[in-house]
Amino acid sequence: MTITIYDVAREANVSMATVSRVVNGNPNVKPVTRKKVLDVIERLGYRPNAVARGLASKKTTTVGVIIPDISNVFYAELARGIEDIATMYKYNIILSNSDNNEEKELVVLNTLLGKQVDGIVYMGNKITDKLQDELKRANTPVVLAGVLDATEKLPNVNIDYKQSTYAVVTELIGKGHTKIAFLSDGIENTNTRAKYEGYLMALSEAKIELNSALIVELEGNNYHQGTIGWSRLTENKVEATAIFASDDEIAIGALNAAQDAGVKVPDELEAVASNNTKITLMARPQLTTVVQPLYDIGAVAMRLLTKLLNKEEITSPHVTLPYSIQKRGTTK
Amino acid sequence: MTITIYDVAREANVSMATVSRVVNGNPNVKPVTRKKVLDVIERLGYRPNAVARGLASKKTTTVGVIIPDISNVFYAELARGIEDIATMYKYNIILSNSDNNEEKELVVLNTLLGKQVDGIVYMGNKITDKLQDELKRANTPVVLAGVLDATEKLPNVNIDYKQSTYAVVTELIGKGHTKIAFLSDGIENTNTRAKYEGYLMALSEAKIELNSALIVELEGNNYHQGTIGWSRLTENKVEATAIFASDDEIAIGALNAAQDAGVKVPDELEAVASNNTKITLMARPQLTTVVQPLYDIGAVAMRLLTKLLNKEEITSPHVTLPYSIQKRGTTK
DNA sequence: GTGAAAGCGCTAACAA
DNA sequence: TTGTTAGCGCTTTCAC
């Protein structure tokens, strides 16, 4: 049989309330009593039932994490940051993959809310209106990690994608490139859109006309899509001399395809990627990228959520973390 | 205010029990009644409270997942398999990183049990005795995913590491290699030990004497350790002509270090890795590896757990999935 | 086919 | 400082 708080109370000759106080570290317990209770707990091997506690206190110390795909390095690093901080603040996380599919997101959100999570960390391409509504209806705190909120309504943690993209593209232009390809997943996705805007801004500032043959919109952020990206570019016969990729895997896919076709990197083709996941080091040449502090984005997002949960004061619900640019072998 | 089952019952003029039956798909409800209840649920936006349900039914439809590091591609792919099958069977997963640290594992396990998870999927280097004891005491079903259980007590899903390593090393020997390095994390780790035994078996069968300078035990499965592995090999002055690595990241680290030092791969150095994570495709040359069906290992482990939870009949608690060998650019 | 009522194990007033 | 006592929202006998 399972040992309950009642068993402990009986054995220690105190009330359930006192046991509860001891377990929860309430200071209003005489040290002697505390010791006595602790001993019984030890002897009986009592372990508090978090489900009962959750029902009574209406707090589960569990947060839901909606993530597109945990096997994607980018999200996995964010997730690690989230989990570490969650643990630090005594929360557990329920992880659910959404595949960036709105329908799944809705189902997952509903399950999470049914499980009475105290809060939610959302990662994905964009917050759809429907999702936004559901979230509001539930009025459970939510923080977006690595996703801009187009409407600026939800707390979120990001870097400035537009600015960072502008910076690297401008630098490429400064080296004389005029045919700079932009490889990305769907431009309707919030972050990608911001990057695209940065790209456009750099071009326009340099008075370079936009060549749509250089814009390749892919169907996802992965290696395979990157290789497709390169084929698309060659089909378009644009002879790009530089690439900006919205994702590391896309960049590696495109570069490997290019190199397999005999293109010399970085001599004939320079490239800059976006996320600085650890695969940037494994590729040859190693990737030059915008450095997004992925772990930190996750960590800060979770920290922000804990503040929301404790009703701590919040300086700003929109955190923009600094980015940097890491130069490696794919640029001269 | 939150809508409870009681509110629904009142509005629908039925008892809580009936609402409960409808919500749980119990067939003993007249269609008319069911419709009536469903309508009220819809109208009120009622969402069952899983915590209360968990307390009453002693089932949480939540399983704990103990994982060394979710940002490691290897584990992330296993995790994805686990989560997909969990979702399929209506379970959620609570994910906890352990960093392969026994103390953390113990803490995590305890939290998970406190949260009344219905079962646990464990990933890690090895099941220590203490952990084994705690697991037994809780008598919560556990399945190991991608970890051999030295004592053969716990259900687990794996491939035959010894056999697969034996096969690839034997093939290297067949090509004339006699100086085959073995790069791995700690040999005390269950899976690594099995691989090491496979390596030894191949050597002994070919009557090649074991050269301890070729055995490099590293401090973890990551890229950086791989680069260290290569330095170690050069310090040892053994001039290995082939490498077997227990991990893909280690392999890439070692190969990149070797190539940076001017070694031609695969002409002067052949290499075989172990896990076939997706980074094997991104490296240049692409890695030849033993193919572990990572996603499937996770998926099958979770499926096995659901069987345990439903008390379904189990053919065997020790599942060995088939492996294969994928030849790519690091071997001739 | 449906309802009444007793818990599940704990927290949180409130009282003492 | 400690105890009493309602619940928290649901499932699950057991009756009818």
XYZ file of C-alpha atoms (C1' of nucleotides) in Angstrom:
696
model
C 0.000 0.000 0.000
C 1.061 3.546 -0.583
C 2.066 5.642 2.382
C 0.010 8.812 2.718
C 0.367 11.944 4.717
C -2.220 10.459 7.031
C -0.016 7.494 7.873
C 2.837 9.787 8.709
C 0.606 11.932 10.903
C -0.629 8.925 12.827
C 2.828 7.460 13.372
C 4.226 10.790 14.479
C 1.276 11.661 16.683
C 0.617 14.927 14.940
C -2.026 16.155 12.527
C -1.910 15.983 8.757
C -1.557 19.746 8.735
C 1.677 19.555 10.650
C 3.095 16.950 8.352
C 2.075 19.104 5.431
C 3.866 22.039 7.012
C 7.029 20.043 7.489
C 6.967 18.739 3.962
C 6.446 22.210 2.570
C 9.092 23.842 4.686
C 6.656 26.012 6.570
C 8.629 27.634 9.410
C 5.743 27.469 11.873
C 6.746 24.113 13.284
C 8.697 23.520 16.459
C 12.084 22.006 15.656
C 11.353 18.993 17.864
C 8.121 18.310 16.060
C 9.795 18.778 12.733
C 12.492 16.296 13.639
C 9.928 13.764 14.813
C 7.949 14.068 11.592
C 11.021 13.914 9.422
C 12.086 10.736 11.157
C 8.772 9.071 10.523
C 8.856 10.197 6.902
C 12.273 8.642 6.546
C 11.275 5.468 8.326
C 8.116 4.976 6.306
C 9.674 6.091 3.039
C 6.880 8.570 2.535
C 6.837 10.418 -0.769
C 4.322 13.252 -1.229
C 1.802 12.738 -3.977
C 2.160 15.644 -6.355
C -1.137 14.914 -8.041
C -3.103 15.278 -4.815
C -1.109 18.341 -4.004
C -1.861 19.749 -7.415
C -5.544 19.204 -7.008
C -5.648 20.839 -3.605
C -3.354 23.732 -4.365
C -4.266 24.283 -7.981
C -0.600 24.328 -8.850
C 1.162 21.494 -10.580
C 4.721 22.846 -10.799
C 4.631 21.565 -14.335
C 4.899 23.641 -17.465
C 4.008 22.621 -20.964
C 6.525 22.970 -23.768
C 5.211 23.073 -27.306
C 8.044 22.433 -29.711
C 8.045 21.762 -33.456
C 10.536 18.901 -33.394
C 12.796 17.888 -30.584
C 15.092 16.018 -32.976
C 15.956 19.302 -34.663
C 19.206 20.572 -33.158
C 17.981 24.124 -33.074
C 14.972 23.345 -30.935
C 16.786 20.744 -28.881
C 19.227 23.391 -27.698
C 16.412 25.741 -26.794
C 14.711 22.916 -24.964
C 17.793 22.212 -22.917
C 17.897 25.807 -21.739
C 14.236 25.654 -20.848
C 14.541 22.423 -18.933
C 17.575 23.501 -16.949
C 15.924 26.633 -15.661
C 12.665 24.806 -15.063
C 14.517 22.323 -12.870
C 16.257 25.143 -11.077
C 12.881 26.561 -10.136
C 11.429 23.156 -9.283
C 9.255 22.825 -12.326
C 8.971 19.856 -14.608
C 8.256 20.088 -18.282
C 5.826 18.174 -20.422
C 7.277 18.139 -23.898
C 5.059 17.897 -26.969
C 6.070 17.943 -30.601
C 3.836 19.920 -32.922
C 5.627 19.622 -36.260
C 4.640 23.240 -36.752
C 1.198 21.987 -37.581
C -1.562 24.235 -36.313
C -3.977 21.398 -35.776
C -1.488 19.483 -33.667
C -0.635 22.620 -31.766
C -4.264 23.081 -30.864
C -4.624 19.479 -29.725
C -1.430 19.630 -27.727
C -2.376 22.901 -26.098
C -5.686 21.462 -25.088
C -4.107 18.397 -23.523
C -1.602 20.548 -21.702
C -4.308 22.762 -20.291
C -6.274 19.697 -19.267
C -3.232 18.564 -17.340
C -3.345 21.892 -15.556
C 0.136 23.051 -16.442
C 1.027 26.249 -14.628
C 2.415 27.836 -17.756
C 3.512 27.205 -21.313
C 6.612 27.811 -23.381
C 5.842 27.945 -27.058
C 8.222 27.416 -29.929
C 7.167 27.358 -33.539
C 6.972 29.262 -36.757
C 4.205 31.552 -35.767
C 1.333 31.995 -33.405
C -1.836 31.694 -35.407
C -4.923 33.649 -34.463
C -6.740 30.544 -33.351
C -3.900 29.608 -31.061
C -3.765 33.122 -29.739
C -7.475 32.905 -28.902
C -7.184 29.558 -27.153
C -4.283 30.829 -25.142
C -6.216 33.877 -24.066
C -9.269 31.841 -23.149
C -7.228 29.616 -20.885
C -5.440 32.544 -19.352
C -2.425 30.460 -18.550
C 0.852 32.363 -18.798
C 2.725 31.769 -22.040
C 6.173 32.765 -23.184
C 7.446 32.433 -26.727
C 11.008 31.225 -27.074
C 12.775 32.091 -30.293
C 9.556 33.190 -31.972
C 8.584 36.748 -32.608
C 5.028 37.636 -31.895
C 3.745 39.653 -34.813
C 1.085 41.256 -32.654
C 3.485 41.997 -29.800
C 0.904 40.729 -27.361
C 2.749 37.775 -25.883
C 5.909 37.784 -23.818
C 8.788 36.483 -25.872
C 12.549 36.092 -25.987
C 14.460 36.555 -29.218
C 17.327 38.249 -30.909
C 16.848 40.965 -33.489
C 16.610 38.865 -36.627
C 16.056 41.757 -38.962
C 19.027 43.693 -37.705
C 21.360 40.705 -37.618
C 20.462 39.678 -41.137
C 20.857 43.226 -42.309
C 24.315 43.285 -40.776
C 25.635 40.136 -42.384
C 24.127 40.837 -45.769
C 25.527 44.336 -45.700
C 28.915 42.896 -44.942
C 28.650 40.562 -47.916
C 27.688 43.489 -50.090
C 30.688 45.356 -48.787
C 32.896 42.602 -50.143
C 31.479 43.188 -53.569
C 28.729 40.597 -53.723
C 25.637 41.591 -55.621
C 24.127 38.188 -56.198
C 23.331 37.091 -52.694
C 20.881 34.232 -52.425
C 18.361 34.088 -49.607
C 17.516 30.504 -48.658
C 14.819 29.982 -46.091
C 11.705 28.164 -45.058
C 8.376 29.876 -45.620
C 8.567 33.640 -45.537
C 5.162 33.772 -43.850
C 6.882 32.456 -40.727
C 7.431 35.295 -38.326
C 11.163 34.994 -37.786
C 11.901 34.263 -41.399
C 9.956 37.309 -42.396
C 12.066 39.454 -40.103
C 15.212 38.045 -41.679
C 13.826 38.655 -45.118
C 13.141 42.244 -44.190
C 16.720 42.605 -43.007
C 17.906 41.209 -46.316
C 15.724 43.616 -48.263
C 16.866 46.517 -46.169
C 20.511 45.757 -46.851
C 19.861 45.452 -50.570
C 17.846 48.596 -50.791
C 20.378 50.559 -48.822
C 23.050 49.447 -51.259
C 20.730 50.153 -54.162
C 20.896 46.606 -55.381
C 17.800 45.548 -57.207
C 15.959 42.575 -55.785
C 16.313 39.524 -58.019
C 13.540 37.085 -57.175
C 15.497 34.213 -58.708
C 17.813 34.511 -55.724
C 15.033 34.066 -53.192
C 14.453 30.396 -52.520
C 11.622 29.509 -50.218
C 11.916 25.938 -48.977
C 9.600 23.593 -47.168
C 11.381 23.270 -43.892
C 14.577 23.829 -42.047
C 16.614 20.763 -42.743
C 19.622 19.451 -44.595
C 17.663 17.949 -47.425
C 15.836 21.181 -48.097
C 19.218 22.854 -48.265
C 20.357 20.581 -51.055
C 17.119 21.330 -52.858
C 17.844 24.993 -52.342
C 21.083 24.689 -54.240
C 19.446 22.869 -57.143
C 16.814 25.536 -57.305
C 19.499 28.155 -57.534
C 21.268 26.361 -60.371
C 17.967 25.836 -62.189
C 17.346 29.551 -61.874
C 20.727 30.124 -63.503
C 21.524 33.036 -61.262
C 25.100 32.222 -60.330
C 24.894 33.442 -56.807
C 28.254 34.297 -55.288
C 26.994 34.320 -51.733
C 24.273 32.733 -49.685
C 22.406 33.784 -46.628
C 20.530 30.860 -45.086
C 17.875 31.150 -42.425
C 18.970 27.877 -40.871
C 22.224 25.997 -40.326
C 21.032 22.738 -41.766
C 19.799 24.474 -44.883
C 23.179 26.152 -45.222
C 25.101 22.911 -44.872
C 22.830 21.157 -47.331
C 23.255 23.904 -49.891
C 27.019 24.167 -49.399
C 27.593 20.454 -49.595
C 25.561 20.300 -52.769
C 27.531 23.204 -54.189
C 30.856 21.678 -53.236
C 29.854 18.339 -54.683
C 29.223 20.243 -57.911
C 32.763 21.546 -57.780
C 32.131 24.991 -56.399
C 34.909 26.223 -54.138
C 33.844 27.523 -50.751
C 34.520 30.263 -49.785
C 36.469 31.314 -52.885
C 33.640 31.054 -55.353
C 30.791 31.006 -52.903
C 30.546 32.584 -49.496
C 27.832 31.708 -47.043
C 26.391 32.860 -43.784
C 23.927 30.907 -41.710
C 21.707 31.880 -38.836
C 21.636 29.768 -35.753
C 25.065 28.643 -34.651
C 23.885 25.202 -33.627
C 26.760 22.894 -32.932
C 26.680 21.375 -36.379
C 28.237 24.580 -37.691
C 31.496 23.274 -36.259
C 31.175 19.862 -37.765
C 30.716 21.007 -41.331
C 33.710 21.584 -43.595
C 34.384 24.420 -44.038
C 32.940 25.400 -40.721
C 30.020 27.746 -41.050
C 30.064 31.444 -40.540
C 26.852 32.271 -38.753
C 24.874 34.749 -36.829
C 25.202 33.539 -33.272
C 21.881 33.095 -31.589
C 22.382 32.179 -27.979
C 19.951 29.284 -28.250
C 20.429 27.843 -24.825
C 20.055 31.302 -23.345
C 16.929 32.075 -25.285
C 15.360 28.952 -23.810
C 16.711 29.686 -20.358
C 15.604 33.301 -20.325
C 12.185 32.366 -21.664
C 11.718 29.891 -18.856
C 12.968 32.378 -16.314
C 10.502 34.892 -17.636
C 7.762 32.335 -17.246
C 8.692 31.674 -13.623
C 8.438 35.394 -12.979
C 5.011 35.431 -14.536
C 4.019 32.468 -12.391
C 5.240 34.066 -9.179
C 3.733 37.366 -10.152
C 7.150 38.921 -9.840
C 7.626 42.288 -11.386
C 8.714 42.186 -14.989
C 10.770 44.905 -16.554
C 9.775 44.011 -20.049
C 7.842 41.094 -21.488
C 9.765 41.363 -24.725
C 13.374 40.363 -24.293
C 15.849 40.887 -27.090
C 19.093 39.087 -26.436
C 22.285 40.261 -28.120
C 23.530 38.386 -31.152
C 26.986 38.258 -32.553
C 28.564 37.094 -35.747
C 30.940 34.193 -35.770
C 33.255 34.139 -38.736
C 34.454 30.771 -39.847
C 35.443 29.038 -43.032
C 32.504 29.799 -45.287
C 33.411 33.453 -45.567
C 36.671 35.044 -46.642
C -14.518 30.356 -12.730
C -13.546 26.973 -13.977
C -16.243 24.726 -15.312
C -16.391 21.402 -13.533
C -18.098 18.144 -14.211
C -20.635 19.212 -11.661
C -21.638 22.247 -13.682
C -22.114 20.123 -16.743
C -24.211 17.635 -14.808
C -26.473 20.346 -13.458
C -26.970 22.026 -16.817
C -27.703 18.743 -18.518
C -29.977 17.459 -15.773
C -27.973 14.318 -15.265
C -25.601 13.109 -12.562
C -21.861 13.602 -12.465
C -21.521 9.896 -13.051
C -23.257 10.163 -16.389
C -21.118 13.056 -17.502
C -18.078 11.058 -16.482
C -19.305 8.143 -18.552
C -19.807 10.324 -21.589
C -16.404 11.935 -21.247
C -14.738 8.557 -20.912
C -16.598 6.972 -23.786
C -18.367 4.455 -21.593
C -20.971 2.762 -23.831
C -23.570 2.494 -21.060
C -25.235 5.771 -21.900
C -28.352 6.235 -23.983
C -27.527 8.056 -27.227
C -30.013 10.797 -26.413
C -28.421 11.401 -23.036
C -24.983 11.379 -24.555
C -25.980 13.968 -27.097
C -27.488 16.158 -24.430
C -24.359 15.998 -22.301
C -22.059 16.575 -25.242
C -24.024 19.667 -26.163
C -23.690 21.116 -22.703
C -19.973 20.331 -22.666
C -19.603 22.161 -25.935
C -21.700 25.092 -24.810
C -19.900 25.505 -21.520
C -16.464 24.830 -22.956
C -15.894 22.174 -20.335
C -12.422 20.641 -20.217
C -11.848 17.666 -17.898
C -9.268 18.219 -15.192
C -6.624 15.572 -15.650
C -5.197 16.154 -12.200
C -8.445 15.364 -10.479
C -8.892 12.411 -12.751
C -5.411 11.244 -11.906
C -6.075 11.421 -8.221
C -9.316 9.526 -8.472
C -8.195 6.890 -10.942
C -4.578 6.571 -9.890
C -3.515 6.922 -13.485
C -1.956 10.044 -14.900
C -1.436 9.019 -18.536
C 1.959 10.587 -18.139
C 5.279 8.822 -18.397
C 8.637 10.047 -17.225
C 11.574 10.173 -19.592
C 15.037 10.248 -18.089
C 17.511 11.347 -20.714
C 21.165 12.357 -20.442
C 20.982 15.390 -22.669
C 18.218 16.381 -25.017
C 20.545 18.632 -26.988
C 22.560 15.591 -28.018
C 21.341 14.505 -31.452
C 21.514 10.854 -30.537
C 19.148 11.184 -27.603
C 16.978 13.750 -29.301
C 16.181 11.241 -32.024
C 15.336 8.565 -29.484
C 13.172 11.075 -27.662
C 11.246 11.880 -30.782
C 10.394 8.211 -31.257
C 9.302 7.966 -27.656
C 7.127 11.034 -27.801
C 5.410 10.064 -31.032
C 4.324 6.699 -29.720
C 3.392 8.168 -26.366
C 1.089 10.607 -28.118
C -0.338 7.810 -30.188
C -1.327 6.011 -27.009
C -2.574 9.185 -25.331
C 0.316 9.581 -22.960
C 2.319 12.701 -22.296
C 5.943 12.717 -21.386
C 7.769 14.583 -18.689
C 11.315 15.052 -19.927
C 14.227 15.342 -17.509
C 17.903 15.696 -18.318
C 20.269 13.737 -16.126
C 23.660 14.484 -17.683
C 24.430 10.862 -16.979
C 24.953 11.844 -13.391
C 23.749 9.261 -10.919
C 22.838 11.799 -8.302
C 20.697 13.762 -10.735
C 19.145 10.553 -11.964
C 18.095 9.701 -8.454
C 16.612 13.139 -7.840
C 14.807 13.096 -11.148
C 13.437 9.634 -10.591
C 12.108 10.672 -7.237
C 10.366 13.731 -8.639
C 8.892 11.669 -11.412
C 7.541 9.100 -8.989
C 6.148 11.882 -6.841
C 4.293 13.112 -9.888
C 2.797 9.648 -10.149
C 3.969 8.888 -13.662
C 2.490 5.653 -14.931
C 5.827 4.459 -16.253
C 9.354 5.479 -17.099
C 11.629 5.335 -20.109
C 15.261 5.459 -19.137
C 18.203 6.447 -21.293
C 21.742 6.705 -20.037
C 25.098 5.080 -19.816
C 24.192 2.479 -17.313
C 21.732 1.561 -14.637
C 23.522 1.757 -11.327
C 22.604 -0.553 -8.482
C 21.108 2.261 -6.476
C 18.908 3.262 -9.353
C 17.913 -0.319 -9.866
C 16.871 -0.507 -6.215
C 14.826 2.677 -6.307
C 13.110 1.503 -9.428
C 12.201 -1.781 -7.843
C 10.919 -0.136 -4.685
C 8.588 2.091 -6.641
C 7.406 -0.781 -8.739
C 6.593 1.486 -11.617
C 7.182 -0.088 -15.019
C 10.455 0.941 -16.654
C 11.855 0.367 -20.105
C 15.417 1.122 -21.134
C 15.840 2.673 -24.557
C 19.211 2.243 -26.185
C 20.825 1.006 -22.996
C 21.738 -2.557 -22.303
C 20.910 -3.815 -18.868
C 23.924 -5.682 -17.603
C 21.806 -7.705 -15.211
C 19.155 -8.459 -17.828
C 16.488 -7.661 -15.289
C 14.843 -4.682 -16.957
C 12.934 -4.568 -20.219
C 15.004 -2.848 -22.866
C 15.276 -2.108 -26.567
C 18.629 -2.126 -28.314
C 20.620 -3.394 -31.225
C 23.401 -5.921 -30.831
C 26.319 -3.588 -30.229
C 28.878 -6.293 -29.800
C 27.945 -8.065 -32.985
C 27.701 -4.888 -35.044
C 31.076 -3.660 -33.886
C 32.576 -7.050 -34.507
C 31.215 -6.930 -38.032
C 32.602 -3.539 -38.982
C 35.979 -4.079 -37.359
C 36.277 -7.440 -39.056
C 35.581 -5.782 -42.352
C 38.302 -3.223 -41.713
C 40.687 -6.035 -40.888
C 39.693 -7.714 -44.099
C 40.904 -4.661 -45.978
C 44.307 -5.090 -44.444
C 44.092 -2.769 -41.479
C 45.920 -3.876 -38.376
C 46.116 -0.563 -36.558
C 42.497 0.148 -35.853
C 41.852 2.737 -33.193
C 38.925 2.416 -30.829
C 37.600 5.818 -29.740
C 34.872 5.869 -27.163
C 33.505 7.306 -23.984
C 34.050 5.355 -20.756
C 34.324 1.618 -21.276
C 32.492 1.048 -18.007
C 29.338 2.247 -19.787
C 27.234 -0.715 -20.701
C 26.849 -0.128 -24.417
C 30.425 0.958 -24.893
C 31.604 -2.164 -23.143
C 29.617 -4.275 -25.569
C 31.219 -2.467 -28.480
C 34.623 -2.906 -26.972
C 33.999 -6.612 -26.641
C 33.020 -6.742 -30.288
C 36.246 -4.962 -31.177
C 38.289 -7.392 -29.113
C 36.516 -10.345 -30.592
C 37.311 -9.205 -34.115
C 40.954 -8.641 -33.247
C 41.371 -11.928 -31.495
C 39.702 -13.837 -34.285
C 42.170 -12.266 -36.720
C 45.009 -12.961 -34.309
C 45.911 -9.303 -34.087
C 47.473 -8.378 -30.832
C 45.730 -5.706 -28.819
C 47.666 -2.446 -28.791
C 46.500 -0.354 -25.866
C 47.843 2.805 -27.487
C 45.018 2.464 -29.981
C 42.330 2.442 -27.335
C 41.307 5.979 -26.462
C 38.785 6.399 -23.725
C 37.248 9.871 -23.755
C 35.128 11.818 -21.362
C 31.942 12.028 -23.273
C 30.292 11.620 -26.624
C 30.809 14.902 -28.348
C 32.669 16.628 -31.126
C 35.271 18.186 -28.896
C 36.153 14.856 -27.313
C 36.615 13.525 -30.807
C 39.246 16.124 -31.588
C 40.970 15.242 -28.337
C 40.820 11.618 -29.389
C 42.830 12.390 -32.490
C 45.474 14.303 -30.530
C 45.740 11.408 -28.141
C 46.329 9.068 -31.014
C 49.076 11.247 -32.452
C 50.687 11.615 -29.029
C 50.665 7.867 -28.740
C 52.513 7.730 -32.064
C 50.577 4.719 -33.224
C 49.745 5.782 -36.755
C 46.352 4.252 -36.872
C 45.081 3.578 -40.363
C 41.486 3.132 -39.328
C 39.149 4.296 -36.596
C 36.126 2.831 -35.000
C 34.237 5.433 -32.972
C 31.485 4.678 -30.500
C 29.710 7.879 -31.405
C 29.144 9.987 -34.507
C 30.231 13.247 -32.971
C 33.436 11.690 -31.720
C 34.076 10.360 -35.202
C 33.540 13.712 -36.853
C 35.725 15.444 -34.305
C 38.536 12.991 -34.829
C 38.258 13.024 -38.607
C 38.132 16.785 -38.860
C 41.183 17.009 -36.640
C 42.952 14.438 -38.762
C 42.031 16.161 -41.993
C 43.120 19.500 -40.629
C 46.471 17.830 -39.992
C 46.628 16.840 -43.627
C 45.528 13.244 -43.365
C 43.522 12.082 -46.389
C 40.229 10.419 -45.603
C 39.541 7.689 -46.566
C 42.800 7.075 -48.430
C 45.092 7.274 -45.442
C 42.528 6.865 -42.750
C 39.267 4.996 -42.837
C 36.620 5.415 -40.205
C 33.402 3.858 -39.045
C 31.048 5.401 -36.523
C 28.155 3.997 -34.574
C 24.893 5.807 -34.513
C 23.877 7.158 -37.881
C 22.487 10.362 -36.465
C 21.712 12.860 -39.174
C 25.013 14.656 -38.763
C 26.686 11.724 -40.526
C 25.286 13.188 -43.731
C 26.460 16.667 -43.031
C 30.101 15.794 -42.489
C 32.538 15.682 -45.390
C 33.295 12.987 -46.255
C 29.993 11.596 -45.087
C 30.397 9.030 -42.369
C 30.226 5.315 -42.761
C 28.356 4.061 -39.736
C 26.567 1.262 -38.092
C 22.934 2.188 -38.502
C 21.058 2.179 -35.281
C 17.398 2.813 -35.895
C 17.279 5.496 -33.231
C 13.760 6.668 -33.781
C 12.582 3.078 -33.790
C 14.428 2.212 -30.611
C 12.604 5.034 -28.887
C 9.308 4.143 -30.484
C 9.555 0.448 -29.689
C 10.622 1.180 -26.126
C 7.575 3.355 -25.616
C 5.347 0.770 -27.237
C 6.751 -1.829 -24.906
C 5.995 0.430 -21.982
C 2.383 0.860 -23.060
C 2.073 -2.909 -23.167
C 3.439 -3.115 -19.671
C 0.994 -0.443 -18.554
C -1.994 -2.199 -20.088
C -0.806 -5.519 -18.810
C -0.791 -6.788 -22.354
C 1.063 -9.963 -23.040
C 4.695 -9.440 -23.903
C 6.593 -11.810 -26.099
C 9.938 -10.725 -24.816
C 11.006 -7.888 -22.564
C 14.364 -7.690 -24.324
C 14.017 -6.421 -27.840
C 16.973 -6.473 -30.192
C 16.319 -4.451 -33.310
C 18.256 -5.180 -36.474
C 21.173 -2.961 -37.374
C 22.737 -2.400 -40.742
C 25.891 -0.824 -42.025
C 25.764 2.270 -44.140
C 28.837 2.782 -46.270
C 29.681 6.343 -47.089
C 32.746 8.406 -47.761
C 34.918 7.570 -44.792
C 35.571 4.063 -45.983
C 36.905 2.870 -49.294
C -29.169 3.273 -18.260
C -28.587 6.328 -14.429
C -27.703 8.292 -9.770
C -25.818 8.697 -4.932
C -22.009 8.864 -2.361
C -17.590 7.608 -0.804
C -13.186 8.427 -1.473
C -8.288 9.641 -4.058
C -4.115 12.510 -0.885
C -3.370 16.810 -0.111
C -3.734 22.154 1.087
C -5.517 26.005 3.322
C -8.434 28.573 5.969
C -9.886 28.897 10.568
C -9.839 27.796 15.369
C -7.695 26.801 19.363
C 2.604 26.113 17.345
C -0.817 22.795 16.203
C -5.305 20.594 14.919
C -9.941 20.395 12.535
C -12.247 20.391 8.577
C -13.710 21.601 4.186
C -12.960 21.073 -0.126
C -9.983 20.425 -4.953
C -12.700 17.698 -9.505
C -13.009 13.425 -10.691
C -13.798 7.963 -10.773
C -15.952 4.104 -9.166
C -18.588 0.927 -6.716
C -23.154 -0.124 -5.551
C -28.065 0.517 -5.858
C -31.962 1.157 -8.303
